[in-house]
Coordinates of C-alpha atoms and ligand atoms in Angstrom, one line a residue:
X3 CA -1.2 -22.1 22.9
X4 CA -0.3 -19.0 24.4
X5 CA 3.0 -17.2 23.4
X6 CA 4.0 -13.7 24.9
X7 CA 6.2 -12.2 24.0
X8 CA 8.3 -12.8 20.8
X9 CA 11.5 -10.5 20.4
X10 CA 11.7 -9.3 16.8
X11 CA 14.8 -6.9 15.9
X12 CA 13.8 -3.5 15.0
X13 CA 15.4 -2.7 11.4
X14 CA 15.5 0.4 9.6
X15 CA 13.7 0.8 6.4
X16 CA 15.2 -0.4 3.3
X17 CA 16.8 2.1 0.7
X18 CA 14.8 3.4 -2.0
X19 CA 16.0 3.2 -5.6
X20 CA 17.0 6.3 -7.3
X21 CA 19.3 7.5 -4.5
X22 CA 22.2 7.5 -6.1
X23 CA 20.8 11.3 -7.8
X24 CA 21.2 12.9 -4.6
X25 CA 24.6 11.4 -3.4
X26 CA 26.2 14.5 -2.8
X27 CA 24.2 17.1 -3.6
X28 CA 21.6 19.4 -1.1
X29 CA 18.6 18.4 -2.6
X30 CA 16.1 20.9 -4.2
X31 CA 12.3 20.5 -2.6
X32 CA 9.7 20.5 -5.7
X33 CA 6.0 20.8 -4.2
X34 CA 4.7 24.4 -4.2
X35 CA 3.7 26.2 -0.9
X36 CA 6.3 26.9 2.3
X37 CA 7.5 24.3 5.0
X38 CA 6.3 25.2 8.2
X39 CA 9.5 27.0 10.0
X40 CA 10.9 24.8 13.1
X41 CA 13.3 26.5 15.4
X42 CA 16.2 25.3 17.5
X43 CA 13.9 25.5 20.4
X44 CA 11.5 22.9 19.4
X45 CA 14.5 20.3 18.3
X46 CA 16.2 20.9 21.7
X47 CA 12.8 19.7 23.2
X48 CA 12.2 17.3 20.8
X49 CA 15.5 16.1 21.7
X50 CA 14.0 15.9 25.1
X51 CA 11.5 13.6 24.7
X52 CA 12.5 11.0 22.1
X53 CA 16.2 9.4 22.4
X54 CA 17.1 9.5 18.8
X55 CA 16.6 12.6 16.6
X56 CA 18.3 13.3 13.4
X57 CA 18.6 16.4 11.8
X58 CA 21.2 15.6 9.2
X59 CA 21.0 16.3 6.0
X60 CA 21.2 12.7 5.1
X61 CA 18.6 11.9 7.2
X62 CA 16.3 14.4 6.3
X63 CA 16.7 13.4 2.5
X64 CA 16.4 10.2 2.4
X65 CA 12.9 10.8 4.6
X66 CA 11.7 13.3 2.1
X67 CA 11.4 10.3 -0.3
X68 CA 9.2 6.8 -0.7
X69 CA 9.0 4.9 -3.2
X70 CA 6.5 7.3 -5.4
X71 CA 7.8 6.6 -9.1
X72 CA 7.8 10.5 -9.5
X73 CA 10.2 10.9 -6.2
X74 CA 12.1 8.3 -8.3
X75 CA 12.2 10.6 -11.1
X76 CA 12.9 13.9 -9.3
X77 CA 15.7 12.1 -7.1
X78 CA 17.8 11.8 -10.6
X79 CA 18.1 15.8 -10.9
X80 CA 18.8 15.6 -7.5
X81 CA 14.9 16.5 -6.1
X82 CA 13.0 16.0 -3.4
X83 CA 9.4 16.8 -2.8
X84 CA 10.3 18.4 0.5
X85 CA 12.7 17.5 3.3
X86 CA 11.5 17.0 7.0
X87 CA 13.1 19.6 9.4
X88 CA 13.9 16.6 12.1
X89 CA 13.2 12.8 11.7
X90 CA 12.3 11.0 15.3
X91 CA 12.9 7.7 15.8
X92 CA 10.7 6.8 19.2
X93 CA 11.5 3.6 21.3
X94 CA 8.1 3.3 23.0
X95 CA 4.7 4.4 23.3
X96 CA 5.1 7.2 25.6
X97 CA 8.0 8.8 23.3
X98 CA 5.3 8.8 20.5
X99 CA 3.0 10.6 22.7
X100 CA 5.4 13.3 24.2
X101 CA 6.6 13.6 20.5
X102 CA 3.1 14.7 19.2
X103 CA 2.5 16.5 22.6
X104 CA 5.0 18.8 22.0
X105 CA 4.1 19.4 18.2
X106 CA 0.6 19.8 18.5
X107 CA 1.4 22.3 21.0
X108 CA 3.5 24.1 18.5
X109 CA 1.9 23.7 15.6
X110 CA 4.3 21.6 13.7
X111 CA 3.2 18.9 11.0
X112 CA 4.5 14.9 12.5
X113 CA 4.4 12.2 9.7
X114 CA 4.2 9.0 10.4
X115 CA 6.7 6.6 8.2
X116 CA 7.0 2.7 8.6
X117 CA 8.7 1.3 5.9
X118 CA 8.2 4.3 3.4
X119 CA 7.2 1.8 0.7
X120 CA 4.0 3.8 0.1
X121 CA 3.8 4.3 -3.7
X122 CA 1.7 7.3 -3.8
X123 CA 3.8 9.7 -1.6
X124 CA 1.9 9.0 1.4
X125 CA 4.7 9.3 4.0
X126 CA 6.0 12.7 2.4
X127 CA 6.2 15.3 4.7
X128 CA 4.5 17.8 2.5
X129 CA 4.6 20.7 4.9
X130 CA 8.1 19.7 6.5
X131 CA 8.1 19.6 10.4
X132 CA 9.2 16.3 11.6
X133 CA 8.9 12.7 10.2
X134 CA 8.2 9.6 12.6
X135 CA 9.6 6.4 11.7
X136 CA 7.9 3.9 13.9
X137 CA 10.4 0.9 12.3
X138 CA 12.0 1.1 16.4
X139 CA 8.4 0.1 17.8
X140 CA 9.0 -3.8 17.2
X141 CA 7.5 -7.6 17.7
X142 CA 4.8 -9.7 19.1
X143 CA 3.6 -8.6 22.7
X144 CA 0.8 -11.3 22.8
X145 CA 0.0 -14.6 21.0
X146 CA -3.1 -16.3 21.8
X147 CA -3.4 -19.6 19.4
X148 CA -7.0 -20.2 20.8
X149 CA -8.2 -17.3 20.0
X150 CA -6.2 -17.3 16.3
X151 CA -5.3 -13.7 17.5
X152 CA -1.8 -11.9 18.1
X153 CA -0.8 -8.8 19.4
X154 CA 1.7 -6.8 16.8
X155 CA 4.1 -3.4 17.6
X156 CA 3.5 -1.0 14.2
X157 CA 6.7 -0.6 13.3
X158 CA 7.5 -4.7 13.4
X159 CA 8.4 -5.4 9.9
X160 CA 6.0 -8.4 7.6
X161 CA 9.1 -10.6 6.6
X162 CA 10.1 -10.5 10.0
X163 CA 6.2 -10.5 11.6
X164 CA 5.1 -13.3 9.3
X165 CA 8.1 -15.7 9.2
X166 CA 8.2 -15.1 13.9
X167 CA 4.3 -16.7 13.2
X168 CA 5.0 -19.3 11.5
X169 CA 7.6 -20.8 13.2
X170 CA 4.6 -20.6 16.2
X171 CA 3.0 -22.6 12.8
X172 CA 0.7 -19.6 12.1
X173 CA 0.2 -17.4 9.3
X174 CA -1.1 -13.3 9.4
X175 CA -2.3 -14.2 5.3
X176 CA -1.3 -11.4 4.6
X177 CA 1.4 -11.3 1.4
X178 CA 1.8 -7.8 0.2
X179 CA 4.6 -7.8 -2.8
X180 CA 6.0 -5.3 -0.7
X181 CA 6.4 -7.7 2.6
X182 CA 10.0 -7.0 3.1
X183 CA 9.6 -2.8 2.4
X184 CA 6.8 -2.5 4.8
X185 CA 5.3 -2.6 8.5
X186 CA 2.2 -4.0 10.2
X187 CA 1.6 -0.2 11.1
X188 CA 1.8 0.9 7.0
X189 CA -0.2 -2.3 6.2
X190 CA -3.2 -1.5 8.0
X191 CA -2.4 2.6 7.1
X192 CA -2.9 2.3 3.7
X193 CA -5.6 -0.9 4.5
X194 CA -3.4 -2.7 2.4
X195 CA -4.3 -6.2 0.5
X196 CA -2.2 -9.1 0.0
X197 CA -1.9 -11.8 -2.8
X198 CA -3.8 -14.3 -0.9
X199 CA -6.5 -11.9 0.1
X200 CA -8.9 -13.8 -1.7
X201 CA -8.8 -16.3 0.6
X202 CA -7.5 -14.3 4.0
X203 CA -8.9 -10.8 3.8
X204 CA -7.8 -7.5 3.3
X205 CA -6.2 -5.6 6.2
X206 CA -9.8 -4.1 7.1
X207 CA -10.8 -7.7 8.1
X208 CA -7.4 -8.8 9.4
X209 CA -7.2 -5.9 11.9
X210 CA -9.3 -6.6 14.9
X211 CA -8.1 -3.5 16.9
X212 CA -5.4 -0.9 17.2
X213 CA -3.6 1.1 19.7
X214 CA -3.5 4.5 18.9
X215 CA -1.8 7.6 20.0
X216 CA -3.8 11.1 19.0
X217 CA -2.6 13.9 17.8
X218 CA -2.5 16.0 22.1
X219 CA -1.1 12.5 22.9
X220 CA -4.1 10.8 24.5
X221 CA -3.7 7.1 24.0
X222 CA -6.8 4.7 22.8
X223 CA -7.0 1.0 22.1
X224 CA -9.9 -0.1 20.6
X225 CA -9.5 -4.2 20.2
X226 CA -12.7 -5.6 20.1
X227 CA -13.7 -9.7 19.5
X228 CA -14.4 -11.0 16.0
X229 CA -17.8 -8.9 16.3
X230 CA -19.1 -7.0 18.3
X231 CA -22.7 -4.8 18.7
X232 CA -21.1 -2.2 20.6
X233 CA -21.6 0.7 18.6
X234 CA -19.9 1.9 15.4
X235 CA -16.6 0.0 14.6
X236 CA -13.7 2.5 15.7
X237 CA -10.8 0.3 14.5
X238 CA -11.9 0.7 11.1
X239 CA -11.3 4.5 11.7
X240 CA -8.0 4.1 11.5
X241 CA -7.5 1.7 8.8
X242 CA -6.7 3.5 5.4
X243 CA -6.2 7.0 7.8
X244 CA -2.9 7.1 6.3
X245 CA -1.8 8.4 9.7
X246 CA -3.8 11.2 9.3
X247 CA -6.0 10.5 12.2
X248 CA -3.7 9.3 14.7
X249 CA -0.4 7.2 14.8
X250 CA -0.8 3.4 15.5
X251 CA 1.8 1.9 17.8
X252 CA 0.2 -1.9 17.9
X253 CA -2.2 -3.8 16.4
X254 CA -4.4 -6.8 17.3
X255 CA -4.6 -8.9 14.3
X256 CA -6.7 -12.0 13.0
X257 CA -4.3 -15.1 12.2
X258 CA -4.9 -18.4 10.8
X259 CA -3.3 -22.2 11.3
X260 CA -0.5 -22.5 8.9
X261 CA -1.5 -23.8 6.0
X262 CA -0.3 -27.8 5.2
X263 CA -1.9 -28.4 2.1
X264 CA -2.2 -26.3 -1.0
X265 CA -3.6 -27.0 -4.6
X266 CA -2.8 -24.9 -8.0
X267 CA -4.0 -24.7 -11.6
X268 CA -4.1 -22.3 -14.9
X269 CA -6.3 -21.6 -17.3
X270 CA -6.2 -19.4 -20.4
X271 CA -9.1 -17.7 -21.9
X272 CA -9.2 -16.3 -25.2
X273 CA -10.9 -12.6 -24.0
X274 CA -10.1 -10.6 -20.9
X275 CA -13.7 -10.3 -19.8
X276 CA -14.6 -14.2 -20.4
X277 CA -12.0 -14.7 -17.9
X278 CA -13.3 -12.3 -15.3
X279 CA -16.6 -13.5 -15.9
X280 CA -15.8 -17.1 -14.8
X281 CA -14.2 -15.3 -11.5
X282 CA -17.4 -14.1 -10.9
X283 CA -19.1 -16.9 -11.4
X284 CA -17.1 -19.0 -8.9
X285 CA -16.8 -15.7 -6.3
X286 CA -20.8 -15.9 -6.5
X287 CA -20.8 -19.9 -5.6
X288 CA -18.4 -19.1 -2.9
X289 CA -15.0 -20.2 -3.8
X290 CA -12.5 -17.8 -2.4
X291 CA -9.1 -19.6 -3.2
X292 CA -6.2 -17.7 -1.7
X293 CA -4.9 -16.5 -4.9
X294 CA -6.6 -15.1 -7.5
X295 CA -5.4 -13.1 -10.8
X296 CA -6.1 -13.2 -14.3
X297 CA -3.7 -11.1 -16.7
X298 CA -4.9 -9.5 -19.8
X299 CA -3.3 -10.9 -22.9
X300 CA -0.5 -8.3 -23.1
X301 CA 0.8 -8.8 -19.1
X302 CA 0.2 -12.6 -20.2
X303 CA 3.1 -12.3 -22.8
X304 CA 5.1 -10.6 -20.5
X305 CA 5.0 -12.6 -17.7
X306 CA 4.2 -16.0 -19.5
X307 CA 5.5 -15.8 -22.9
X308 CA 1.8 -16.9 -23.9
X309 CA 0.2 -15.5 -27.4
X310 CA -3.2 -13.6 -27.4
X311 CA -4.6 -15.6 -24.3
X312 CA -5.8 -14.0 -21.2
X313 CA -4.1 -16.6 -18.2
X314 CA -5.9 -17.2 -15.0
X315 CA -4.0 -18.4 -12.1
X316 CA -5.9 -19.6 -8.9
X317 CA -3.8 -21.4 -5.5
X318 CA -5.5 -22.4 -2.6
X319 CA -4.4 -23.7 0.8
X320 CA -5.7 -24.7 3.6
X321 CA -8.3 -27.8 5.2
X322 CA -7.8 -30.6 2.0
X323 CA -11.4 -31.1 2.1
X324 CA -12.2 -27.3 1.6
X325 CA -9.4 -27.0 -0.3
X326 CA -10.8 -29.7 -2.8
X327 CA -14.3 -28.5 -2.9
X328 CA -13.1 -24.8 -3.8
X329 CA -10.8 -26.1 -7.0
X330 CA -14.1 -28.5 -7.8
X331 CA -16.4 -25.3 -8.2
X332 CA -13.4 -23.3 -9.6
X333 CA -12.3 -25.9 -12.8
X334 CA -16.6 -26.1 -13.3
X335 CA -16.7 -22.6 -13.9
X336 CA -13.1 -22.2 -16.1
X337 CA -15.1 -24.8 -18.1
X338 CA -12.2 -26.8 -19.0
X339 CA -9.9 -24.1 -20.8
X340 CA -6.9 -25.7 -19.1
X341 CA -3.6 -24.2 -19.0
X342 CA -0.2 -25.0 -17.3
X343 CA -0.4 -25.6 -13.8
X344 CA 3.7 -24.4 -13.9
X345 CA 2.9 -21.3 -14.7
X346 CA 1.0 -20.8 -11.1
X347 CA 4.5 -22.3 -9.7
X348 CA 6.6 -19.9 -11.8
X349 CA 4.6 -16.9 -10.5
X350 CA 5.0 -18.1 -6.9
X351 CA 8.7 -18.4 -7.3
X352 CA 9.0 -14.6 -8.1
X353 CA 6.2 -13.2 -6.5
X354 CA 7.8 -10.6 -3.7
X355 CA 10.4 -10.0 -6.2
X356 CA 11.4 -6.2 -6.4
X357 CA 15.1 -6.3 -7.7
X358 CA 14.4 -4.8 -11.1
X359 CA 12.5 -2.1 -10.2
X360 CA 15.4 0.5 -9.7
X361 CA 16.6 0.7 -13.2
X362 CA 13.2 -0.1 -14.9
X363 CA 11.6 2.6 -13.0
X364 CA 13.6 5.6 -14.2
X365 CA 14.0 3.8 -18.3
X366 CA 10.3 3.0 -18.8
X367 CA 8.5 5.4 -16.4
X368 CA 6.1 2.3 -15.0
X369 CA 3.6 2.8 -12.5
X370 CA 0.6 1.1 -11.1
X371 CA -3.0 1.9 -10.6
X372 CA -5.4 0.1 -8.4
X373 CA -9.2 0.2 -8.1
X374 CA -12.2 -1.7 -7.2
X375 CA -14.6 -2.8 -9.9
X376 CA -17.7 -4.1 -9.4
X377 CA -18.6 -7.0 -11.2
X378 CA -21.4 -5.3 -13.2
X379 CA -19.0 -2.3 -14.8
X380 CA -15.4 -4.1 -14.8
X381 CA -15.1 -5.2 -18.3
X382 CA -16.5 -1.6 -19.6
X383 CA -13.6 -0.5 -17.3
X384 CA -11.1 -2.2 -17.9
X385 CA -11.7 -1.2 -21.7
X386 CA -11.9 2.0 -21.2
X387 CA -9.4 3.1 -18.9
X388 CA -6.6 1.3 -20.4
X389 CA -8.0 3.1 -23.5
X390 CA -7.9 6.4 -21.6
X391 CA -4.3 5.6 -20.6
X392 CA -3.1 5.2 -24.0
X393 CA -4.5 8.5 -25.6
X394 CA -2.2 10.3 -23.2
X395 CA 0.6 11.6 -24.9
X396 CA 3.7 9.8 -24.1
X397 CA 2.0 6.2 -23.0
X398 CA 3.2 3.2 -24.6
X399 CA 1.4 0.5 -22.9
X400 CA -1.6 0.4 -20.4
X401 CA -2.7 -3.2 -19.1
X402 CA -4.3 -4.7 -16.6
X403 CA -4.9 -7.6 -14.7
X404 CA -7.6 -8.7 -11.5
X405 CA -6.0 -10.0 -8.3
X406 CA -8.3 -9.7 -5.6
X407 CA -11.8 -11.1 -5.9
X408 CA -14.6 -10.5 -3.6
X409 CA -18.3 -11.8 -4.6
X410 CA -19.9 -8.6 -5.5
X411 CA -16.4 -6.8 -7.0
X412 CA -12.8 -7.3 -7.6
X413 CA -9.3 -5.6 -7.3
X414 CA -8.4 -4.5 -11.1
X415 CA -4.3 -3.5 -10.9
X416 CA -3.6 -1.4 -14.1
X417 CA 0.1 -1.0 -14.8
X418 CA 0.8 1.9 -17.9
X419 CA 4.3 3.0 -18.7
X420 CA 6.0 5.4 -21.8
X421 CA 9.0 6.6 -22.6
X422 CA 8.4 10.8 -22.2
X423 CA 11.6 12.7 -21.5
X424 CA 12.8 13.2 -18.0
X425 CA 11.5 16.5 -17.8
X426 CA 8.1 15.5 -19.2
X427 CA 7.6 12.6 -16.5
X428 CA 5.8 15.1 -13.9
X429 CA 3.0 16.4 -17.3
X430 CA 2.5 12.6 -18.2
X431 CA 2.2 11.0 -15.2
X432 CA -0.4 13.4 -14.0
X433 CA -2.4 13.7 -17.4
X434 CA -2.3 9.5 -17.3
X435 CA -3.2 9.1 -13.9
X436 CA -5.6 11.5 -14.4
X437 CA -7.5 9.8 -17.4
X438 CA -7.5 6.4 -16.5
X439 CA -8.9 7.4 -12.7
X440 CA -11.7 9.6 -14.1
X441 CA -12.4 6.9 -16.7
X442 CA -12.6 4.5 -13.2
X443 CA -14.9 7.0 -11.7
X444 CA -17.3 7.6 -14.6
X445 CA -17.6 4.4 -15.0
X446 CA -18.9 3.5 -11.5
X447 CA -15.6 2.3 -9.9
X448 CA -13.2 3.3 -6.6
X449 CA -10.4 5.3 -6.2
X450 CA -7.9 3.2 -4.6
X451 CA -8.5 -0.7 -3.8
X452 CA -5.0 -1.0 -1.7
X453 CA -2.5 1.8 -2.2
X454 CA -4.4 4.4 -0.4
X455 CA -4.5 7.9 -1.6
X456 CA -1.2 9.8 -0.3
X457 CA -0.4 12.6 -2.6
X458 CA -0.8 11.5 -5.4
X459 CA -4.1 10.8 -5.1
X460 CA -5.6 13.5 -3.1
X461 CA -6.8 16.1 -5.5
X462 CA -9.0 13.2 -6.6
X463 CA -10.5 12.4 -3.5
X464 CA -13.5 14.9 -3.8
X465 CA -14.2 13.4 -6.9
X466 CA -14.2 9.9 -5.4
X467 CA -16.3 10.4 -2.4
X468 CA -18.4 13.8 -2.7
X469 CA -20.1 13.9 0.8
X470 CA -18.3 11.3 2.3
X471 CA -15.1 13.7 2.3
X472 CA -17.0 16.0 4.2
X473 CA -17.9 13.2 7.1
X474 CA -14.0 12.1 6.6
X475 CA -13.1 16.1 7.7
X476 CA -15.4 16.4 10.6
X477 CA -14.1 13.6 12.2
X478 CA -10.1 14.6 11.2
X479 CA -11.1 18.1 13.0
X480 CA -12.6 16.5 15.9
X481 CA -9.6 14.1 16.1
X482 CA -6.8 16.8 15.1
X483 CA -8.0 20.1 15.3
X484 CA -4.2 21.1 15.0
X485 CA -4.4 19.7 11.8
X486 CA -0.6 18.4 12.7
X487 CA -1.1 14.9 11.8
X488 CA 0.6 14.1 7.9
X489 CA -1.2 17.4 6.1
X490 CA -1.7 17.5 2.8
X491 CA -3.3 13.8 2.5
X492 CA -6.8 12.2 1.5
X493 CA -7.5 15.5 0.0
X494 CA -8.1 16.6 3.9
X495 CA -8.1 20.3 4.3
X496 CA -5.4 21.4 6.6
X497 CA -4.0 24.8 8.9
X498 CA -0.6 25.1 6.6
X499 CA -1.9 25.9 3.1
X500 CA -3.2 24.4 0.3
X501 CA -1.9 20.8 -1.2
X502 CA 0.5 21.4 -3.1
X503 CA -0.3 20.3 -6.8
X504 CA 2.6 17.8 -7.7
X505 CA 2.9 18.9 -11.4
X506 CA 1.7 22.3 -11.3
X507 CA 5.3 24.1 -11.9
X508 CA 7.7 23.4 -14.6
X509 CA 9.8 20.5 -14.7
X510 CA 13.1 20.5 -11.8
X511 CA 16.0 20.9 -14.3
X512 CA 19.6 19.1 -13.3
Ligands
LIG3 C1 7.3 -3.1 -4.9 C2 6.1 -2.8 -4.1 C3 5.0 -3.7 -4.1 C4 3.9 -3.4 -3.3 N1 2.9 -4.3 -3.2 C5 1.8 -4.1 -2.4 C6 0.8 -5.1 -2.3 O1 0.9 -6.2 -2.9 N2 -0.2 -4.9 -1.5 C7 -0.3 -3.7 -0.8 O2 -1.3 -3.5 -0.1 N3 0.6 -2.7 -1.0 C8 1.7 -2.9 -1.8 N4 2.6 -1.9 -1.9 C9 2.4 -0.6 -1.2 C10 3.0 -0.5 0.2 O3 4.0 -1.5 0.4 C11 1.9 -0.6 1.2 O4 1.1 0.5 1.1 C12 2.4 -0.7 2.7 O5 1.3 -1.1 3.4 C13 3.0 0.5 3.2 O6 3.6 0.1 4.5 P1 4.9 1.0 5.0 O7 5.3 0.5 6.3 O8 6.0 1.0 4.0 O9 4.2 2.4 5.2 P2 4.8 3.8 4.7 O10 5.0 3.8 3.2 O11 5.9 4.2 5.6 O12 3.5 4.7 5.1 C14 2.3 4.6 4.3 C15 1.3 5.5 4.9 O13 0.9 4.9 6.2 C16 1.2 5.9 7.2 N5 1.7 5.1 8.4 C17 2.8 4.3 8.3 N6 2.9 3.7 9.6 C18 2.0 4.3 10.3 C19 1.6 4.1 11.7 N7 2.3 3.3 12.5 N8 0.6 4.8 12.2 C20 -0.1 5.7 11.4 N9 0.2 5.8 10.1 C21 1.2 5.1 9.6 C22 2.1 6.9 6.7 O14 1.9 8.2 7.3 C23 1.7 6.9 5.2 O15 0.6 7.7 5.1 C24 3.8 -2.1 -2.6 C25 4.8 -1.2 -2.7 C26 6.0 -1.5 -3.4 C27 7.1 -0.5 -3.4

């Protein structure tokens, strides 16, 4: 039952849409505030210590971008928020180490990067210095079938992660959209969620333990057993830190038998809260079926061709017997409002599909916004948010659908889009994501249920978690007093200046 190691080729990231803006051309940076300066010096010993360094221009632009709709934007009057003086590409754990050594000794801001398909700007290197892509450190060191757990490098990408497991006929269960874009290291970053985290868990209860290395260098590991009464849980330190806190180089994760049996049904509802309210109802028996997401009527057109009904879809795999019982409680409480069960077949088909993004991105300005609602408040905030949305200036659709469900909350994904002019785009996607995240808050809901915070988000963050960011900055002082590690995130106070405010200066002109 025991597999160690599995090779798994490192890749490098995948390109970002939008490029084609800054073919050419020395990019302009947009954010406010001053890069922290680097000298020759610090490259040559940079140099030094990790084998490849690049300090191209090429390089350094296409590391100044993720796949933020906004850096999509600015990339087309060929923008960046702000270029990295040196990307390092380490090949181990102890070239991690020397590499933040050396900058926290000098002062200079290290991002991490995996596959840099954060969407809220969270691998930007705000304050420049030099950006990390772990996408070198890659594969499976340890696979213990007994013990369901496997031992992951960070920078090992999912396709490549998930499809190495199930050939070992295991599965992580963890199904981002983004599984070819990202890493293991990003997943548990951002404490990402996956499609079937209904059934498998978020990566807060995949991740069993990390390896991290701290800002001076030190390296901890702090894999524990499914539970453990040992004191306070310090893996979960580090998932959603968005490398703030320290950079992971492996992971020990929780993995499951592949599943060999799977059932699948839709129903359609005719409001968007009767719907939610039989997710509930089921959640609360305990039925957690892998997948679980119910589209309001207006993503239900879009995606179904379906008039004025709100579609539930709900797959499960797994045991047949537990399998069976969870679809018995779920069709009790959809109460017979059957649907097309090839509708649930025609999402999985095109599920981690990502093609059209590119050209729909820059046209109609879409972007996403994901929070947690409990149970209690979600219909009021679904209502009102998407309502929010819409009296922005600029917005011609806000929607919403639910696609994680938990027994006391669920995972409500807004997606909003308009048509504002290019030079408009920064105004409106602030004011938007502005109103429909207060109208969250008020309301009694999160800020961020899988995306994390990154830039975007992190003027928001006091907001979100009043004297919990306080805690969140004692223990980034005590773990960085350098402040080196990814400044400017999770609204973290830092030794380079202020965050800069994304939309604070006039448009970037062509
Ligand atoms: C089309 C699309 C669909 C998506 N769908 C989903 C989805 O279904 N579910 C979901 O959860 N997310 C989704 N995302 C968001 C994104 O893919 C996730 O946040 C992912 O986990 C990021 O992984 P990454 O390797 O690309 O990290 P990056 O974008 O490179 O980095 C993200 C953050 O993590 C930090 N980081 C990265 N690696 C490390 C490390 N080794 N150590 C410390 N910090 C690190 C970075 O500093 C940054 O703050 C989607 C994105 C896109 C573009």
């Amino acid at each position: 039952m025991t597999r160690s190691p599995i090779d798994i080729e490192p890749r490098r990231p995948s390109p970002i849409p939008g490029a084609h803006g800054l073919e050419g051309v020395t990019p302009r940076e947009t954010l406010t505030g001053q890069p922290v300066v680097v000298n020759d010096a610090f490259i040559q010993s940079l140099e030094r210590v990790c084998a490849s360094v690049d300090v191209d221009d090429n390089s350094r632009r296409d590391y100044a971008r993720d796949w933020w709709p906004l850096g999509m934007v600015w990339a087309t009057t060929g923008h960046v928020a702000r270029m990295p003086a040196a990307v390092a590409r380490p090949r181990s754990v102890d070239e991690v180490a020397a590499v933040l050594r050396l900058a926290n000794d000098a002062g200079v801001p290290v991002t991490a990067a995996g596959g840099r398909s954060g969407v809220l700007g969270n691998s930007l290197p705000v304050f420049g210095g030099v950006v990390l892509d772990l996408t070198q450190l890659s594969g499976i060191t340890d696979l213990r079938g007994d013990d369901l757990t496997v031992d992951v490098m960070a920078g090992t990408f999912g396709d490549d992660f998930e499809a190495a497991l199930q050939k070992q006929d295991y599965t992580a269960g963890h199904w981002p959209q983004s599984m070819k874009l990202a890493t293991v290291g990003g997943w548990i970053a951002c404490s990402g969620a996956g499609q079937m985290s209904t059934r498998y868990g978020t990566m807060a209860d995949i991740t069993k333990g990390v390896t991290v290395v701290l800002a001076d260098g030190r390296v901890v590991e702090t894999s524990e057993y499914s539970h453990s009464s040992t004191g306070p849980d310090m893996t979960q330190l580090f998932v959603g830190s968005e490398g703030t806190l320290g950079v992971i180089v492996s992971a020990r994760l929780h993995i499951h038998k592949k599943a060999e049996y799977s059932e699948s049904g839709a129903w359609a509802f005719d409001s968007f809260d009767e719907g939610a309210d039989a997710i509930r109802r089921f959640s609360q028996r305990g039925a957690r079926p892998a997948v679980v997401r119910l589209y309001d009527a207006t993503e239900s057109r879009r995606n179904f061709d379906t008039r004025d009904q709100h579609i539930l879809l709900i797959h499960d795999e797994g045991d047949p017997a537990i399998v069976a019982g969870i679809m018995a409680v779920v069709r009790e409480e959809c109460d017979g409002k059957l649907s097309d069960k090839a509708l649930v077949d025609r999402w999985l088909d095109n599920r981690n599909s990502v093609h059209a993004l590119d050209d729909l991105i820059l046209d109609r300005a879409p972007d996403t916004m994901e929070i947690t609602a409990p149970w209690s408040r979600l219909a009021r905030i679904y209502h009102d948010a998407t309502a929010a949305m819409m009296a922005v200036d600029g917005t011609r659709t806000a929607t919403a659908h639910i696609s994680h469900a938990y027994p006391g909350s669920a995972g409500l994904y807004f997606m909003f889009g308009g048509r504002p002019e290019l030079e408009d785009r920064p105004r409106w996607y602030r004011e938007v994501w502005n109103a429909g995240a207060r109208s969250v808050l008020a309301n009694g809901g999160n800020l961020a249920h899988h995306h994390g915070v990154g830039l975007q988000r992190a003027r928001l963050m006091g907001e979100a978690l009043g004297s919990g960011l306080d805690l969140l900055q004692s223990v980034k002082d005590a773990l960085d007093p350098n402040g080196i590690l990814n400044p400017g995130k999770l609204g973290l106070s830092n030794p380079f200046g202020p965050t800069p405010d994304w939309a604070d200066k006039a448009a970037p002109q062509a």
